[in-house]
Short mmCIF file of C-alpha atoms and ligand atoms in Angstrom, two decimals:
data_model
loop_
_atom_site.label_atom_id
_atom_site.label_comp_id
_atom_site.label_asym_id
_atom_site.label_seq_id
_atom_site.Cartn_x
_atom_site.Cartn_y
_atom_site.Cartn_z
CA UNK A 346 0.00 0.00 0.00
CA UNK A 347 1.21 3.49 -0.72
CA UNK A 348 3.21 5.21 2.00
CA UNK A 349 0.97 7.48 4.02
CA UNK A 350 1.74 11.19 4.15
CA UNK A 351 2.12 10.88 7.93
CA UNK A 352 4.78 8.16 7.69
CA UNK A 353 6.73 10.07 5.07
CA UNK A 354 6.52 13.28 7.04
CA UNK A 355 8.09 11.49 10.05
CA UNK A 356 10.86 10.22 7.80
CA UNK A 357 11.41 13.66 6.32
CA UNK A 358 11.82 15.25 9.75
CA UNK A 359 14.84 12.99 10.32
CA UNK A 360 16.27 13.68 6.88
CA UNK A 361 19.55 15.62 6.74
CA UNK A 362 18.39 17.59 3.69
CA UNK A 363 15.23 18.87 5.28
CA UNK A 364 15.37 22.65 5.14
CA UNK A 365 11.96 23.43 6.77
CA UNK A 366 10.73 26.02 4.27
CA UNK A 367 8.05 27.59 6.46
CA UNK A 368 10.53 29.00 8.98
CA UNK A 369 11.89 31.70 6.68
CA UNK A 370 11.88 35.10 8.39
CA UNK A 371 10.60 37.23 5.49
CA UNK A 372 8.13 35.93 2.96
CA UNK A 373 8.33 37.49 -0.48
CA UNK A 374 5.44 38.19 -2.84
CA UNK A 375 4.35 35.83 -5.62
CA UNK A 376 5.20 38.51 -8.20
CA UNK A 377 8.82 38.42 -7.01
CA UNK A 378 9.36 34.76 -7.91
CA UNK A 379 12.12 34.81 -10.53
CA UNK A 380 11.44 33.74 -14.10
CA UNK A 381 11.81 34.66 -17.75
CA UNK A 382 10.85 38.17 -18.90
CA UNK A 383 7.16 38.54 -19.70
CA UNK A 384 5.80 39.65 -23.06
CA UNK A 385 2.20 40.92 -23.17
CA UNK A 386 -0.27 38.27 -24.40
CA UNK A 387 2.47 35.76 -25.26
CA UNK A 388 3.50 35.22 -21.66
CA UNK A 389 7.16 34.80 -20.90
CA UNK A 390 10.07 34.96 -23.29
CA UNK A 391 10.82 31.23 -23.04
CA UNK A 392 7.25 30.49 -23.94
CA UNK A 393 7.46 32.76 -26.96
CA UNK A 394 9.85 30.44 -28.75
CA UNK A 395 7.31 27.61 -28.50
CA UNK A 396 4.46 29.84 -29.64
CA UNK A 397 6.13 31.19 -32.76
CA UNK A 398 8.28 28.29 -33.76
CA UNK A 399 6.77 25.09 -32.51
CA UNK A 400 9.13 23.03 -34.63
CA UNK A 401 10.06 19.50 -33.64
CA UNK A 402 13.52 20.42 -32.25
CA UNK A 403 12.16 23.07 -29.86
CA UNK A 404 9.43 20.81 -28.54
CA UNK A 405 11.71 17.77 -28.18
CA UNK A 406 14.06 19.69 -25.93
CA UNK A 407 11.48 20.93 -23.39
CA UNK A 408 13.38 19.00 -20.69
CA UNK A 409 16.53 20.98 -21.54
CA UNK A 410 14.50 24.20 -21.31
CA UNK A 411 13.52 23.21 -17.76
CA UNK A 412 17.12 22.47 -16.86
CA UNK A 413 18.23 25.84 -18.23
CA UNK A 414 15.58 27.66 -16.20
CA UNK A 415 16.77 25.89 -13.05
CA UNK A 416 20.41 26.85 -13.74
CA UNK A 417 19.49 30.44 -14.55
CA UNK A 418 16.83 31.32 -11.95
CA UNK A 419 17.34 28.83 -9.15
CA UNK A 420 15.13 26.40 -7.25
CA UNK A 421 11.82 28.16 -7.87
CA UNK A 422 10.79 29.69 -11.21
CA UNK A 423 7.58 31.33 -12.37
CA UNK A 424 6.45 31.10 -16.01
CA UNK A 425 3.57 33.02 -17.51
CA UNK A 426 2.08 30.62 -20.04
CA UNK A 427 0.41 33.42 -21.99
CA UNK A 428 -2.87 33.50 -23.92
CA UNK A 429 -4.89 33.62 -20.69
CA UNK A 430 -3.34 30.41 -19.33
CA UNK A 431 -1.97 32.07 -16.18
CA UNK A 432 1.21 31.03 -14.36
CA UNK A 433 2.91 27.78 -13.65
CA UNK A 434 5.43 27.68 -10.80
CA UNK A 435 8.29 25.20 -11.27
CA UNK A 436 9.88 23.84 -8.13
CA UNK A 437 13.29 22.18 -8.13
CA UNK A 438 13.72 21.74 -4.39
CA UNK A 439 12.66 18.58 -2.52
CA UNK A 440 11.60 20.65 0.50
CA UNK A 441 9.14 22.56 -1.72
CA UNK A 442 7.97 19.30 -3.28
CA UNK A 443 7.27 18.05 0.22
CA UNK A 444 5.31 21.19 1.15
CA UNK A 445 3.17 20.97 -2.00
CA UNK A 446 2.44 17.25 -1.70
CA UNK A 447 1.87 17.26 2.06
CA UNK A 448 -0.84 19.92 1.53
CA UNK A 449 -2.61 17.74 -1.04
CA UNK A 450 -5.44 16.52 1.19
CA UNK A 451 -7.81 13.71 0.24
CA UNK A 452 -8.44 14.83 -3.32
CA UNK A 453 -5.32 16.39 -4.85
CA UNK A 454 -5.98 18.55 -7.90
CA UNK A 455 -3.82 18.15 -10.99
CA UNK A 456 -3.30 19.72 -14.38
CA UNK A 457 -4.00 16.92 -16.89
CA UNK A 458 -0.92 15.65 -18.69
CA UNK A 459 -2.78 15.72 -21.99
CA UNK A 460 -5.25 18.58 -22.22
CA UNK A 461 -6.08 17.44 -25.76
CA UNK A 462 -7.20 14.00 -24.54
CA UNK A 463 -9.34 15.60 -21.87
CA UNK A 464 -10.92 17.93 -24.46
CA UNK A 465 -11.48 15.05 -26.89
CA UNK A 466 -13.19 12.88 -24.29
CA UNK A 467 -15.41 15.76 -23.16
CA UNK A 468 -16.34 16.50 -26.78
CA UNK A 469 -17.38 12.86 -27.26
CA UNK A 470 -19.43 12.84 -24.05
CA UNK A 471 -16.94 10.44 -22.42
CA UNK A 472 -15.76 10.59 -18.83
CA UNK A 473 -12.28 12.27 -18.93
CA UNK A 474 -10.73 9.37 -16.99
CA UNK A 475 -8.59 8.99 -13.87
CA UNK A 476 -5.58 11.09 -14.86
CA UNK A 477 -7.77 13.92 -16.20
CA UNK A 478 -10.38 14.20 -13.45
CA UNK A 479 -10.37 16.25 -10.26
CA UNK A 480 -12.66 16.43 -7.22
CA UNK A 481 -15.36 13.97 -6.06
CA UNK A 482 -15.69 12.12 -9.40
CA UNK A 483 -11.92 11.40 -9.40
CA UNK A 484 -12.18 10.25 -5.76
CA UNK A 485 -15.11 7.90 -6.51
CA UNK A 486 -13.28 6.16 -9.38
CA UNK A 487 -9.88 6.09 -7.72
CA UNK A 488 -11.27 4.60 -4.48
CA UNK A 489 -12.65 1.66 -6.41
CA UNK A 490 -9.27 0.72 -7.93
CA UNK A 491 -7.12 1.48 -4.90
CA UNK A 492 -7.53 -1.92 -3.28
CA UNK A 493 -6.97 -3.91 -6.46
CA UNK A 494 -4.10 -1.84 -7.83
CA UNK A 495 -2.00 -0.63 -4.95
CA UNK A 496 -1.84 -3.50 -2.46
CA UNK A 497 1.29 -5.58 -3.14
CA UNK A 498 -0.70 -8.72 -2.13
CA UNK A 499 -3.37 -8.00 -4.77
CA UNK A 500 -0.77 -7.42 -7.44
CA UNK A 501 0.91 -10.73 -6.47
CA UNK A 502 -2.21 -12.44 -7.88
CA UNK A 503 -0.93 -11.38 -11.29
CA UNK A 504 2.52 -12.85 -10.86
CA UNK A 505 1.72 -15.99 -12.93
CA UNK A 506 0.40 -13.78 -15.76
CA UNK A 507 3.41 -11.51 -15.54
CA UNK A 508 5.63 -14.60 -15.74
CA UNK A 509 3.70 -15.89 -18.75
CA UNK A 510 4.22 -12.55 -20.54
CA UNK A 511 7.96 -12.70 -19.68
CA UNK A 512 8.19 -16.22 -21.11
CA UNK A 513 6.49 -15.03 -24.32
CA UNK A 514 8.95 -12.14 -24.44
CA UNK A 515 11.93 -14.49 -24.17
CA UNK A 516 10.68 -16.65 -27.08
CA UNK A 517 9.82 -13.57 -29.16
CA UNK A 518 13.23 -11.96 -28.56
CA UNK A 519 15.01 -15.22 -29.47
CA UNK A 520 13.03 -15.48 -32.74
CA UNK A 521 13.58 -11.85 -33.74
CA UNK A 522 17.30 -12.08 -32.88
CA UNK A 523 17.67 -15.19 -35.04
CA UNK A 524 15.84 -13.61 -37.95
CA UNK A 525 17.41 -10.12 -37.99
CA UNK A 526 20.64 -10.47 -35.98
CA UNK A 527 19.40 -7.82 -33.56
CA UNK A 528 16.16 -6.81 -31.82
CA UNK A 529 14.46 -3.45 -32.32
CA UNK A 530 13.24 -2.83 -28.79
CA UNK A 531 11.11 0.18 -29.80
CA UNK A 532 8.82 -2.39 -31.40
CA UNK A 533 9.31 -5.35 -29.08
CA UNK A 534 8.94 -3.39 -25.82
CA UNK A 535 5.66 -1.93 -27.11
CA UNK A 536 4.35 -5.41 -27.95
CA UNK A 537 5.41 -6.61 -24.49
CA UNK A 538 3.61 -3.82 -22.65
CA UNK A 539 0.49 -4.33 -24.79
CA UNK A 540 0.51 -8.04 -23.98
CA UNK A 541 0.87 -7.28 -20.29
CA UNK A 542 -2.01 -4.75 -20.43
CA UNK A 543 -4.15 -7.45 -22.06
CA UNK A 544 -3.46 -9.85 -19.17
CA UNK A 545 -4.02 -7.28 -16.44
CA UNK A 546 -6.92 -5.30 -17.85
CA UNK A 547 -8.71 -7.55 -20.33
CA UNK A 548 -7.86 -10.89 -18.72
CA UNK A 549 -6.61 -12.45 -21.93
CA UNK A 550 -3.64 -12.70 -24.26
CA UNK A 551 -3.78 -10.18 -27.09
CA UNK A 552 -1.26 -12.16 -29.15
CA UNK A 553 1.00 -9.07 -29.33
CA UNK A 554 4.14 -11.18 -28.91
CA UNK A 555 2.79 -13.85 -31.23
CA UNK A 556 0.69 -13.89 -34.36
CA UNK A 557 -0.83 -10.43 -33.86
CA UNK A 558 2.35 -8.37 -33.59
CA UNK A 559 1.51 -6.31 -36.70
CA UNK A 560 -1.82 -5.33 -35.17
CA UNK A 561 0.05 -4.45 -31.94
CA UNK A 562 2.59 -2.35 -33.86
CA UNK A 563 -0.14 -0.26 -35.48
CA UNK A 564 -1.88 0.43 -32.15
CA UNK A 565 1.45 1.40 -30.55
CA UNK A 566 2.27 3.66 -33.49
CA UNK A 567 -1.13 5.34 -33.16
CA UNK A 568 -0.53 5.96 -29.46
CA UNK A 569 2.92 7.37 -30.24
CA UNK A 570 1.49 9.82 -32.78
CA UNK A 571 -1.07 11.01 -30.21
CA UNK A 572 1.71 11.69 -27.69
CA UNK A 573 3.86 13.51 -30.26
CA UNK A 574 1.02 15.75 -31.42
CA UNK A 575 -0.15 16.33 -27.88
CA UNK A 576 3.35 17.64 -26.92
CA UNK A 577 3.28 20.03 -29.88
CA UNK A 578 -0.17 21.30 -28.97
CA UNK A 579 0.67 21.59 -25.27
CA UNK A 580 3.66 23.84 -25.87
CA UNK A 581 2.49 25.67 -29.01
CA UNK A 582 -0.11 28.40 -29.50
CA UNK A 583 -3.32 27.17 -27.78
CA UNK A 584 -5.61 28.23 -30.67
CA UNK A 585 -7.17 24.77 -30.71
CA UNK A 586 -8.98 25.78 -27.51
CA UNK A 587 -11.04 28.25 -29.53
CA UNK A 588 -11.06 27.00 -33.13
CA UNK A 589 -10.90 23.70 -34.93
CA UNK A 590 -7.30 23.94 -36.16
CA UNK A 591 -5.68 21.39 -38.54
CA UNK A 592 -3.73 19.98 -35.55
CA UNK A 593 -6.92 19.54 -33.56
CA UNK A 594 -8.66 17.82 -36.48
CA UNK A 595 -5.67 15.49 -36.83
CA UNK A 596 -5.79 14.77 -33.11
CA UNK A 597 -9.51 13.90 -33.30
CA UNK A 598 -8.80 11.54 -36.20
CA UNK A 599 -6.01 9.77 -34.27
CA UNK A 600 -8.01 9.56 -31.05
CA UNK A 601 -11.06 8.24 -32.99
CA UNK A 602 -8.95 5.40 -34.37
CA UNK A 603 -7.36 4.64 -31.01
CA UNK A 604 -10.64 4.58 -29.09
CA UNK A 605 -12.44 2.49 -31.70
CA UNK A 606 -9.80 -0.21 -31.21
CA UNK A 607 -9.65 -0.01 -27.42
CA UNK A 608 -13.45 0.13 -27.13
CA UNK A 609 -13.68 -3.11 -29.07
CA UNK A 610 -11.10 -4.72 -26.75
CA UNK A 611 -12.98 -3.57 -23.66
CA UNK A 612 -16.38 -4.71 -24.94
CA UNK A 613 -15.01 -8.13 -25.91
CA UNK A 614 -13.45 -8.54 -22.48
CA UNK A 615 -16.40 -7.29 -20.44
CA UNK A 616 -18.99 -9.35 -22.36
CA UNK A 617 -17.17 -12.52 -21.26
CA UNK A 618 -16.80 -11.63 -17.58
CA UNK A 619 -19.30 -12.79 -15.03
CA UNK A 620 -20.97 -10.96 -12.21
CA UNK A 621 -20.31 -13.18 -9.24
CA UNK A 622 -20.96 -12.59 -5.56
CA UNK A 623 -18.28 -14.98 -4.31
CA UNK A 624 -14.71 -14.22 -3.20
CA UNK A 625 -13.73 -10.98 -4.93
CA UNK A 626 -10.33 -10.94 -3.16
CA UNK A 627 -8.86 -13.32 -5.72
CA UNK A 628 -10.50 -11.89 -8.80
CA UNK A 629 -8.52 -10.38 -11.63
CA UNK A 630 -8.82 -6.66 -12.21
CA UNK A 631 -11.71 -6.32 -14.68
CA UNK A 632 -13.75 -9.03 -12.90
CA UNK A 633 -13.14 -7.25 -9.62
CA UNK A 634 -14.37 -3.98 -11.13
CA UNK A 635 -17.56 -5.35 -12.68
CA UNK A 636 -18.39 -6.90 -9.33
CA UNK A 637 -18.18 -3.57 -7.52
CA UNK A 638 -21.77 -2.51 -6.88
CA UNK A 639 -20.94 1.19 -6.98
CA UNK A 640 -19.57 0.99 -10.55
CA UNK A 641 -21.61 0.67 -13.73
CA UNK A 642 -20.25 -0.61 -17.05
CA UNK A 643 -19.42 2.90 -18.21
CA UNK A 644 -17.34 3.51 -15.05
CA UNK A 645 -15.50 0.22 -15.54
CA UNK A 646 -14.66 1.18 -19.12
CA UNK A 647 -13.37 4.60 -18.04
CA UNK A 648 -11.06 2.99 -15.50
CA UNK A 649 -9.81 0.34 -17.94
CA UNK A 650 -9.24 2.96 -20.62
CA UNK A 651 -7.25 5.20 -18.24
CA UNK A 652 -5.09 2.29 -17.12
CA UNK A 653 -4.62 1.07 -20.67
CA UNK A 654 -3.53 4.32 -22.27
CA UNK A 655 -1.34 5.39 -19.32
CA UNK A 656 0.37 2.01 -19.04
CA UNK A 657 1.06 1.62 -22.75
CA UNK A 658 3.20 4.73 -22.98
CA UNK A 659 5.25 4.25 -19.81
CA UNK A 660 6.39 0.69 -19.18
CA UNK A 661 7.69 0.09 -22.72
CA UNK A 662 10.20 2.99 -22.65
CA UNK A 663 11.18 2.00 -19.11
CA UNK A 664 12.05 -1.52 -20.32
CA UNK A 665 14.27 0.02 -23.03
CA UNK A 666 16.04 2.34 -20.56
CA UNK A 667 16.67 -0.57 -18.19
CA UNK A 668 18.08 -2.76 -20.96
CA UNK A 669 20.30 0.10 -22.06
CA UNK A 670 21.75 0.60 -18.58
CA UNK A 671 22.21 -3.15 -18.12
CA UNK A 672 23.88 -3.53 -21.54
CA UNK A 673 26.11 -0.50 -21.02
CA UNK A 674 27.31 -1.84 -17.65
CA UNK A 675 28.46 -5.45 -18.13
CA UNK A 676 29.64 -5.69 -14.51
CA UNK A 677 26.10 -4.88 -13.31
CA UNK A 678 24.72 -7.39 -15.82
CA UNK A 679 27.00 -10.10 -14.41
CA UNK A 680 25.94 -9.24 -10.87
CA UNK A 681 22.23 -9.45 -11.77
CA UNK A 682 22.83 -12.86 -13.37
CA UNK A 683 24.75 -14.09 -10.34
CA UNK A 684 21.96 -12.95 -8.03
CA UNK A 685 19.44 -14.93 -10.10
CA UNK A 686 21.67 -18.03 -10.29
CA UNK A 687 22.30 -17.98 -6.53
CA UNK A 688 18.57 -18.23 -5.80
CA UNK A 689 16.54 -18.88 -8.96
CA UNK A 690 13.17 -19.02 -7.19
CA UNK A 691 13.59 -15.76 -5.29
CA UNK A 692 11.76 -12.64 -6.37
CA UNK A 693 13.65 -10.47 -3.87
CA UNK A 694 16.58 -9.71 -6.20
CA UNK A 695 17.83 -6.62 -4.34
CA UNK A 696 20.54 -5.76 -6.88
CA UNK A 697 18.20 -5.93 -9.89
CA UNK A 698 15.66 -3.84 -7.95
CA UNK A 699 18.40 -1.26 -7.27
CA UNK A 700 19.27 -1.21 -11.01
CA UNK A 701 15.61 -0.56 -11.87
CA UNK A 702 15.40 2.20 -9.26
CA UNK A 703 18.56 3.77 -10.60
CA UNK A 704 17.11 3.66 -14.12
CA UNK A 705 13.95 5.45 -12.94
CA UNK A 706 16.28 8.13 -11.55
CA UNK A 707 18.49 8.50 -14.62
CA UNK A 708 15.73 8.17 -17.21
CA UNK A 709 12.62 9.72 -15.66
CA UNK A 710 9.58 9.11 -17.84
CA UNK A 711 7.94 12.46 -17.10
CA UNK A 712 9.07 16.05 -16.66
CA UNK A 713 6.82 16.82 -13.71
CA UNK A 714 4.38 15.78 -11.05
CA UNK A 715 1.79 18.54 -11.27
CA UNK A 716 -0.59 19.92 -8.69
CA UNK A 717 -3.02 22.82 -8.39
CA UNK A 718 -2.52 24.05 -4.85
CA UNK A 719 -5.63 24.03 -2.68
CA UNK A 720 -4.11 26.12 0.13
CA UNK A 721 -1.92 29.20 0.26
CA UNK A 722 1.66 27.94 0.56
CA UNK A 723 5.15 29.31 1.11
CA UNK A 724 7.63 27.83 -1.33
CA UNK A 725 11.32 28.72 -1.14
CA UNK A 726 10.28 31.79 0.86
CA UNK A 727 7.69 33.06 -1.67
CA UNK A 728 3.92 33.27 -1.23
CA UNK A 729 2.10 30.94 -3.59
CA UNK A 730 -1.68 31.43 -3.44
CA UNK A 731 -4.21 28.60 -3.54
CA UNK A 732 -5.25 27.71 -7.09
CA UNK A 733 -1.73 28.02 -8.57
CA UNK A 734 -0.44 25.35 -10.95
CA UNK A 735 2.80 23.97 -9.51
CA UNK A 736 5.06 21.62 -11.45
CA UNK A 737 7.41 19.59 -9.28
CA UNK A 738 10.04 18.97 -11.94
CA UNK A 739 11.04 15.50 -10.87
CA UNK A 740 13.31 14.94 -13.87
CA UNK A 741 15.60 17.72 -12.59
CA UNK A 742 15.33 16.71 -8.93
CA UNK A 743 16.26 13.11 -9.64
CA UNK A 744 19.46 14.15 -11.41
CA UNK A 745 20.50 16.97 -9.13
CA UNK A 746 24.17 17.30 -8.19
CA UNK A 747 23.42 18.37 -4.62
CA UNK A 748 20.88 15.66 -3.90
CA UNK A 749 22.82 12.88 -5.61
CA UNK A 750 26.04 14.49 -4.54
CA UNK A 751 28.81 12.50 -6.07
CA UNK A 752 27.46 11.25 -9.33
CA UNK A 753 24.03 12.25 -10.66
CA UNK A 754 24.87 11.29 -14.27
CA UNK A 755 26.44 7.95 -13.40
CA UNK A 756 24.59 4.63 -13.27
CA UNK A 757 25.24 3.58 -9.71
CA UNK A 758 22.69 1.05 -8.41
CA UNK A 759 24.77 0.64 -5.22
CA UNK A 760 23.54 4.04 -4.04
CA UNK A 761 20.16 2.43 -3.28
CA UNK A 762 21.77 -0.36 -1.26
CA UNK A 763 23.98 1.82 0.91
CA UNK A 764 22.02 2.76 4.01
CA UNK A 765 24.53 5.45 4.97
CA UNK A 766 23.63 7.71 2.04
CA UNK A 767 20.05 8.72 2.71
CA UNK A 768 18.32 10.42 -0.20
CA UNK A 769 15.69 13.06 0.52
CA UNK A 770 12.40 11.15 0.04
CA UNK A 771 10.94 13.96 -2.06
CA UNK A 772 13.95 14.06 -4.39
CA UNK A 773 13.00 10.71 -5.89
CA UNK A 774 9.38 10.58 -7.04
CA UNK A 775 9.23 8.49 -10.23
CA UNK A 776 5.61 7.49 -9.54
CA UNK A 777 4.45 10.72 -7.89
CA UNK A 778 3.15 10.75 -4.37
CA UNK A 779 0.12 10.42 -2.11
CA UNK A 780 -3.48 9.70 -3.08
CA UNK A 781 -2.75 10.45 -6.75
CA UNK A 782 0.35 8.30 -6.95
CA UNK A 783 0.56 6.23 -10.15
CA UNK A 784 -2.28 3.73 -10.09
CA UNK A 785 -0.26 1.22 -12.11
CA UNK A 786 2.92 1.41 -10.04
CA UNK A 787 2.80 -2.09 -8.57
CA UNK A 788 2.06 -3.66 -11.96
CA UNK A 789 4.81 -1.71 -13.68
CA UNK A 790 7.36 -2.69 -11.02
CA UNK A 791 6.36 -6.35 -11.09
CA UNK A 792 6.42 -6.55 -14.91
CA UNK A 793 9.81 -4.87 -15.17
CA UNK A 794 11.37 -7.04 -12.47
CA UNK A 795 10.00 -10.32 -13.84
CA UNK A 796 10.90 -9.64 -17.47
CA UNK A 797 14.34 -8.14 -16.83
CA UNK A 798 15.26 -11.08 -14.58
CA UNK A 799 14.27 -13.55 -17.32
CA UNK A 800 16.07 -11.60 -20.05
CA UNK A 801 19.28 -11.43 -18.02
CA UNK A 802 19.07 -15.13 -17.10
CA UNK A 803 18.64 -16.17 -20.75
CA UNK A 804 20.77 -13.75 -22.75
CA UNK A 805 23.89 -11.68 -22.71
CA UNK A 806 22.51 -8.26 -23.61
CA UNK A 807 24.59 -5.90 -25.78
CA UNK A 808 24.06 -2.42 -27.13
CA UNK A 809 26.16 -0.63 -29.74
CA UNK A 810 25.90 2.57 -31.71
CA UNK A 811 24.29 5.86 -30.86
CA UNK A 812 23.65 6.08 -27.10
CA UNK A 813 20.08 6.31 -25.89
CA UNK A 814 18.99 9.73 -24.67
CA UNK A 815 15.57 11.25 -24.04
CA UNK A 816 13.33 13.58 -26.00
CA UNK A 817 10.13 15.24 -24.92
CA UNK A 818 6.98 13.89 -26.55
CA UNK A 819 4.56 14.61 -23.68
CA UNK A 820 6.64 11.98 -21.87
CA UNK A 821 10.42 11.63 -22.02
CA UNK A 822 10.85 8.95 -24.65
CA UNK A 823 13.94 7.17 -26.01
CA UNK A 824 16.01 8.64 -28.82
CA UNK A 825 19.08 6.89 -30.20
CA UNK A 826 19.78 3.33 -31.21
CA UNK A 827 17.16 1.04 -29.64
CA UNK A 828 18.48 -2.07 -31.38
CA UNK A 829 19.97 -4.60 -28.95
CA UNK A 830 21.74 -7.89 -29.43
CA UNK A 831 20.54 -10.81 -27.30
CA UNK A 832 23.13 -13.64 -27.23
CA UNK A 833 21.69 -16.91 -25.93
CA UNK A 834 23.54 -18.13 -22.81
C1 HEM B 1280 7.14 2.55 -15.29
C2 HEM B 1280 6.10 3.01 -15.43
C3 HEM B 1280 5.30 4.18 -14.89
C4 HEM B 1280 5.69 5.38 -14.34
C5 HEM B 1280 7.11 5.87 -14.11
C6 HEM B 1280 4.48 6.10 -14.00
C7 HEM B 1280 4.45 7.36 -13.43
C8 HEM B 1280 3.28 8.04 -13.08
C9 HEM B 1280 3.24 9.33 -12.44
C10 HEM B 1280 4.45 10.18 -12.06
C11 HEM B 1280 1.93 9.65 -12.25
C12 HEM B 1280 1.40 10.93 -11.59
C13 HEM B 1280 1.36 10.70 -10.08
C14 HEM B 1280 1.03 11.92 -9.23
O1 HEM B 1280 0.47 12.89 -9.76
O2 HEM B 1280 1.36 11.90 -8.02
C15 HEM B 1280 1.13 8.56 -12.79
C16 HEM B 1280 -0.24 8.52 -12.79
C17 HEM B 1280 -0.98 7.47 -13.29
N1 HEM B 1280 -0.50 6.27 -13.78
FE1 HEM B 1280 1.45 5.76 -14.00
N2 HEM B 1280 3.41 5.33 -14.36
C18 HEM B 1280 3.86 4.14 -14.87
C19 HEM B 1280 3.11 3.05 -15.30
C20 HEM B 1280 1.74 2.97 -15.25
C21 HEM B 1280 0.97 1.79 -15.60
C22 HEM B 1280 1.55 0.45 -16.04
C23 HEM B 1280 -0.35 2.13 -15.44
C24 HEM B 1280 -1.57 1.29 -15.65
C25 HEM B 1280 -1.62 -0.04 -15.63
C26 HEM B 1280 -0.39 3.51 -14.97
C27 HEM B 1280 -1.54 4.20 -14.67
C28 HEM B 1280 -1.57 5.49 -14.15
C29 HEM B 1280 -2.82 6.20 -13.88
C30 HEM B 1280 -4.24 5.70 -14.15
C31 HEM B 1280 -2.45 7.46 -13.35
C32 HEM B 1280 -3.38 8.58 -12.90
C33 HEM B 1280 -3.67 8.38 -11.43
C34 HEM B 1280 -4.64 9.40 -10.85
O3 HEM B 1280 -4.61 10.56 -11.27
O4 HEM B 1280 -5.39 8.99 -9.96
N3 HEM B 1280 0.90 3.98 -14.86
N4 HEM B 1280 1.98 7.59 -13.27
#
């Protein structure tokens, strides 16, 4: 179960990095928060470059823009988004992250990651879904998945399915390697995450790692295009809010195709599931949901859809980043293998877990955990009124030189095994925090651990050519050579 705010707060009090932000003697006004120069209507100068020249290069490097703002203005930065979109405050300090998240309350408010998806769903009369909702409706839906998604014991029920998907992955990788002499993980990781989503959410194999991999590839490609366009529309001129622009029409076309496919999957799955009063503790996810009296079929579909689209775009890149780190560090690869050989039936695998954690730190999937503050707060000594959008820029925090003192750019899984080097708990938030923490966290962790363990036990994993870096496409996705060699052991 997720860590409670109370428990974390106790931990934070003991933390050597804790700078207690509320004890500052003089509080400065919101208007004094540093940030780029403001231009009437357009907002700030940094924003201007996105508005006038939303070319691919500018958008792709949004994460670099955040890093530059941190270097230039310090640990708190205010940006006027322009065109009536008000301000967003970026925080790059774990103490501020703690203040924001500890004030969350029972129903934290967020800025949706994809405004375009929210707008599309509203236009079609659909429920916006978990990651786009706020307030009581979010709370109602989230409460019904909390038990089934966040309890490690509940997620354990899926271990056999996770193992089955890992076995399919091993056979698929071996076949592709034999045929092409290398494996394009952009494709294979997508198929893997789709197959896993099928098992968790639709209670069946989708054949993504078997005879339906072309179908899987086209759905993954569709999802990718939605994320790319959504990044462009998020950072560019927000005209689509008022008029039906060519980008908006394209987005509607892509979303129409995506939803038609997912709707069919959900209907097929739900038609086969039974309403059953008996033991719902051991039910799989969709069965558990349709047996919840407070949820109707529409609610169940909203939840499945949210889990499906959020999961598809996150676990696949994380598998690639993990393989890259493992391949680039043969000594770590050997250690993982040794750990598995020493105790093949164990799922503890502390060293592999530390490698995965370190990969979350080095290759964060998102640029921020966002909140709309519900109370007046003091952040880094500045007043921040209730109702302000605050982005906790986790991608900067997790690679900060001060917080990860010796080596923020170096892959060092040992740092998570050394008790002496405590890391500020709010400096490392790959899955967010509190009641809105990632609903798929336990599944993602289990899938990554199971599949990486099997891949390392079966193959020597190699990577050559252009290193993998990250570009911004709503999420931070891999750029570089994603072709790996898997040599059978
Ligand atoms: C490695 C993979 C993943 C990472 C790093 C990740 C990260 C995140 C983060 C940072 C948030 C925002 C949390 C917050 O605001 O405090 C989030 C939300 C969410 N994630 Fe994930 N995620 C991953 C995989 C998944 C998977 C596999 C699923 C579904 C099976 C999923 C479903 C969701 C949903 C539904 C939300 C919205 C929760 C809400 O607003 O109530 N995620 N995720």
